Short mmCIF file of C-alpha atoms in Angstrom, two decimals:
data_model
loop_
_atom_site.label_atom_id
_atom_site.label_comp_id
_atom_site.label_asym_id
_atom_site.label_seq_id
_atom_site.Cartn_x
_atom_site.Cartn_y
_atom_site.Cartn_z
CA UNK A 264 0.00 0.00 0.00
CA UNK A 265 1.03 3.63 -0.45
CA UNK A 266 3.12 5.00 2.35
CA UNK A 267 4.38 8.53 3.01
CA UNK A 268 6.83 8.95 5.86
CA UNK A 269 7.88 12.11 7.59
CA UNK A 270 9.95 12.20 10.73
CA UNK A 271 7.38 12.09 13.52
CA UNK A 272 9.89 13.40 16.05
CA UNK A 273 10.03 17.16 16.47
CA UNK A 274 12.97 18.95 14.90
CA UNK A 275 14.52 21.49 17.25
CA UNK A 276 16.94 24.02 15.78
CA UNK A 277 18.48 27.34 16.70
CA UNK A 278 17.31 30.56 15.10
CA UNK A 279 19.34 31.41 12.01
CA UNK A 280 20.15 27.81 11.15
CA UNK A 281 18.81 25.85 8.20
CA UNK A 282 16.02 23.40 8.90
CA UNK A 283 15.83 20.32 6.67
CA UNK A 284 12.72 18.16 6.68
CA UNK A 285 12.40 14.84 4.88
CA UNK A 286 9.51 13.18 3.08
CA UNK A 287 9.92 9.60 1.84
CA UNK A 288 7.32 7.60 -0.01
CA UNK A 289 6.82 4.05 -1.25
CA UNK A 290 4.42 2.34 -3.65
CA UNK A 291 3.58 5.67 -5.22
CA UNK A 292 4.49 7.50 -8.42
CA UNK A 293 3.34 11.05 -7.81
CA UNK A 294 3.12 13.57 -10.62
CA UNK A 295 3.80 16.33 -8.09
CA UNK A 296 4.55 16.93 -4.46
CA UNK A 297 3.44 19.83 -2.31
CA UNK A 298 4.56 21.15 1.06
CA UNK A 299 2.13 22.74 3.50
CA UNK A 300 2.47 24.41 6.86
CA UNK A 301 -0.05 23.70 9.61
CA UNK A 302 -0.37 25.59 12.87
CA UNK A 303 -2.25 24.04 15.83
CA UNK A 304 -6.01 24.01 15.25
CA UNK A 305 -5.69 25.58 11.80
CA UNK A 306 -5.96 24.40 8.22
CA UNK A 307 -2.88 23.60 6.10
CA UNK A 308 -1.35 26.52 4.23
CA UNK A 309 0.31 25.90 0.85
CA UNK A 310 4.02 26.63 0.59
CA UNK A 311 5.57 25.03 -2.49
CA UNK A 312 4.74 22.69 -5.36
CA UNK A 313 7.30 20.64 -7.27
CA UNK A 314 6.52 18.43 -10.23
CA UNK A 315 8.06 15.05 -11.10
CA UNK A 316 10.21 16.54 -13.88
CA UNK A 317 11.67 19.21 -11.59
CA UNK A 318 14.65 18.70 -9.30
CA UNK A 319 14.47 21.84 -7.19
CA UNK A 320 12.20 24.78 -6.45
CA UNK A 321 12.86 27.89 -4.41
CA UNK A 322 10.70 30.57 -2.87
CA UNK A 323 12.30 33.19 -0.66
CA UNK A 324 13.87 31.26 2.27
CA UNK A 325 12.29 27.97 1.22
CA UNK A 326 13.77 25.30 -1.03
CA UNK A 327 12.37 21.92 -1.97
CA UNK A 328 14.04 19.08 -3.85
CA UNK A 329 12.38 16.07 -5.43
CA UNK A 330 14.24 12.85 -6.23
CA UNK A 331 11.90 10.38 -7.93
CA UNK A 332 14.62 7.70 -7.96
CA UNK A 333 15.14 7.86 -4.20
CA UNK A 334 11.41 8.56 -3.75
CA UNK A 335 12.27 11.44 -1.48
CA UNK A 336 11.69 15.16 -1.09
CA UNK A 337 13.72 17.46 1.11
CA UNK A 338 12.33 20.76 2.38
CA UNK A 339 14.74 23.42 3.58
CA UNK A 340 14.10 26.63 5.49
CA UNK A 341 17.17 28.84 5.56
CA UNK A 342 17.82 31.52 8.18
CA UNK A 343 15.06 30.01 10.30
CA UNK A 344 13.05 32.19 12.66
CA UNK A 345 10.90 31.38 15.71
CA UNK A 346 7.88 32.29 13.55
CA UNK A 347 8.71 29.29 11.35
CA UNK A 348 7.79 26.98 14.24
CA UNK A 349 4.89 24.83 13.00
CA UNK A 350 4.12 21.38 11.61
CA UNK A 351 5.15 20.88 7.99
CA UNK A 352 3.23 18.43 5.83
CA UNK A 353 4.23 16.90 2.55
CA UNK A 354 1.44 15.87 0.21
CA UNK A 355 1.62 13.79 -2.94
CA UNK A 356 -0.73 13.97 -5.86
CA UNK A 357 -1.31 13.17 -9.48
CA UNK A 358 -2.37 9.54 -9.40
CA UNK A 359 -6.06 10.34 -9.13
CA UNK A 360 -7.15 13.80 -10.16
CA UNK A 361 -6.24 16.53 -7.73
CA UNK A 362 -6.63 14.58 -4.49
CA UNK A 363 -3.70 14.92 -2.12
CA UNK A 364 -2.27 12.18 0.08
CA UNK A 365 -0.63 13.68 3.14
CA UNK A 366 2.23 12.53 5.30
CA UNK A 367 1.95 12.72 9.06
CA UNK A 368 3.97 15.93 9.27
CA UNK A 369 7.09 16.99 11.11
CA UNK A 370 6.93 19.53 13.91
CA UNK A 371 9.61 22.19 13.69
CA UNK A 372 10.61 24.22 16.74
CA UNK A 373 12.96 27.17 16.15
CA UNK A 374 14.48 28.48 19.35
CA UNK A 375 15.63 32.10 19.70
CA UNK B 82 -6.76 38.19 0.12
CA UNK B 83 -9.60 35.78 -0.71
CA UNK B 84 -10.01 32.85 1.64
CA UNK B 85 -12.07 29.73 2.19
CA UNK B 86 -14.55 30.09 5.03
CA UNK B 87 -16.24 27.33 7.01
CA UNK B 88 -19.15 27.24 9.44
CA UNK B 89 -19.64 26.34 12.18
CA UNK B 90 -16.19 26.39 13.75
CA UNK B 91 -17.29 23.75 16.26
CA UNK B 92 -20.22 21.35 16.07
CA UNK B 93 -21.24 19.00 18.84
CA UNK B 94 -23.77 16.32 17.97
CA UNK B 95 -25.12 13.09 19.34
CA UNK B 96 -24.36 9.76 17.72
CA UNK B 97 -26.89 8.95 15.02
CA UNK B 98 -27.74 12.56 14.25
CA UNK B 99 -27.26 14.22 10.89
CA UNK B 100 -24.83 17.10 10.52
CA UNK B 101 -24.17 19.51 7.68
CA UNK B 102 -20.83 21.26 7.48
CA UNK B 103 -20.72 24.36 5.33
CA UNK B 104 -17.99 25.93 3.26
CA UNK B 105 -17.67 28.92 0.99
CA UNK B 106 -14.80 28.27 -1.45
CA UNK B 107 -12.83 31.04 -3.12
CA UNK B 108 -15.12 32.53 -5.75
CA UNK B 109 -13.21 31.85 -8.97
CA UNK B 110 -12.10 28.33 -7.97
CA UNK B 111 -13.48 25.33 -9.79
CA UNK B 112 -12.37 22.33 -7.70
CA UNK B 113 -13.66 21.77 -4.18
CA UNK B 114 -12.52 19.25 -1.59
CA UNK B 115 -13.26 17.89 1.84
CA UNK B 116 -10.53 16.46 4.05
CA UNK B 117 -10.64 15.37 7.64
CA UNK B 118 -8.02 15.14 10.39
CA UNK B 119 -8.63 13.01 13.45
CA UNK B 120 -6.82 14.48 16.44
CA UNK B 121 -3.10 13.71 16.25
CA UNK B 122 -3.40 11.94 12.88
CA UNK B 123 -2.83 12.70 9.21
CA UNK B 124 -4.95 14.89 7.03
CA UNK B 125 -7.09 12.45 5.00
CA UNK B 126 -8.80 13.06 1.67
CA UNK B 127 -12.54 12.48 1.58
CA UNK B 128 -13.90 13.78 -1.71
CA UNK B 129 -13.30 16.16 -4.58
CA UNK B 130 -16.02 17.94 -6.56
CA UNK B 131 -15.84 19.52 -10.00
CA UNK B 132 -18.44 20.67 -12.47
CA UNK B 133 -21.26 19.83 -10.05
CA UNK B 134 -20.30 16.25 -9.54
CA UNK B 135 -17.94 14.12 -7.45
CA UNK B 136 -14.66 13.56 -9.30
CA UNK B 137 -12.87 11.35 -6.73
CA UNK B 138 -13.72 9.92 -3.35
CA UNK B 139 -11.84 7.87 -0.80
CA UNK B 140 -12.85 4.70 1.01
CA UNK B 141 -13.80 6.85 4.00
CA UNK B 142 -16.48 8.58 1.94
CA UNK B 143 -19.13 5.89 2.23
CA UNK B 144 -22.90 6.10 1.86
CA UNK B 145 -23.16 8.06 5.11
CA UNK B 146 -21.49 11.03 3.43
CA UNK B 147 -22.76 13.31 0.71
CA UNK B 148 -21.69 16.62 -0.79
CA UNK B 149 -23.67 19.32 -2.49
CA UNK B 150 -23.22 22.70 -4.06
CA UNK B 151 -26.71 24.08 -3.42
CA UNK B 152 -26.00 27.50 -4.91
CA UNK B 153 -23.20 29.44 -6.57
CA UNK B 154 -21.22 29.96 -3.38
CA UNK B 155 -21.76 27.22 -0.80
CA UNK B 156 -20.31 23.72 -0.71
CA UNK B 157 -21.63 21.35 1.96
CA UNK B 158 -20.68 18.03 3.51
CA UNK B 159 -23.50 16.02 5.06
CA UNK B 160 -22.98 13.10 7.41
CA UNK B 161 -26.28 11.29 7.58
CA UNK B 162 -25.92 9.32 10.82
CA UNK B 163 -22.88 10.31 12.79
CA UNK B 164 -20.69 7.80 14.59
CA UNK B 165 -18.22 8.38 17.40
CA UNK B 166 -15.34 7.79 14.99
CA UNK B 167 -16.53 10.70 12.83
CA UNK B 168 -15.18 13.06 15.48
CA UNK B 169 -12.46 15.02 13.70
CA UNK B 170 -11.52 18.34 12.21
CA UNK B 171 -13.10 18.70 8.77
CA UNK B 172 -11.35 20.95 6.28
CA UNK B 173 -12.82 22.31 3.08
CA UNK B 174 -10.40 23.32 0.33
CA UNK B 175 -10.61 24.76 -3.16
CA UNK B 176 -8.30 25.20 -6.12
CA UNK B 177 -8.35 27.05 -9.42
CA UNK B 178 -7.72 23.95 -11.54
CA UNK B 179 -5.91 26.16 -14.00
CA UNK B 180 -3.16 23.55 -14.22
CA UNK B 181 -2.50 20.05 -12.97
CA UNK B 182 -1.64 19.95 -9.31
CA UNK B 183 -2.81 23.41 -8.37
CA UNK B 184 -2.22 24.52 -4.81
CA UNK B 185 -5.21 23.95 -2.60
CA UNK B 186 -6.48 26.65 -0.28
CA UNK B 187 -7.79 25.26 2.98
CA UNK B 188 -10.39 26.72 5.26
CA UNK B 189 -9.97 27.02 9.03
CA UNK B 190 -11.89 23.80 9.63
CA UNK B 191 -14.94 22.64 11.56
CA UNK B 192 -14.27 20.64 14.67
CA UNK B 193 -16.94 17.93 14.85
CA UNK B 194 -17.46 16.22 18.19
CA UNK B 195 -19.80 13.23 18.26
CA UNK B 196 -20.93 12.18 21.73
#
């Protein structure tokens, strides 16, 4: 069955450092992968989309890579700030219309 | 900035009762979705809706669930006879569908508690 794995343990980093979050998947051939941010009790907020034929995408302090051979995406936040503290979700899509299949998320804590 | 809105923010209901969760998607969007998130678990896809009909649905979306777009602005999820395990946060989302894999805009959610 399809499986999407994100590190369930919280990632604690110091302000100003680069945070790197991992999303691994099996039994899936997504056409695209998206990253969302979710704050407690709130809905996911879209951050970045990367398609299967793209290796890397950037947006301001955010960077995402997509390796379809390794079946892995890495999400980087450079110069992290306490305001970046949240849960980050990866979501795969493209096998069935626009439905998204989400990973369990990784909680990021940025300490001042 | 346009946003997806959902009402109510919190709904408490007794097991076996019907509930209707309401959503107003972003006005120029063409695809609409419902997802749910049980406390501490993943966000799970329920159903997508396009051109006034269901385009995909998950195994969770059984005969107890239905969706409707009763007018030009609202999009509703009905659970006919609620069960305890339906307790979750329900998120509505919409997307432009201008290209494959469009970003989805999520609403703030409705917390459904079934007692």
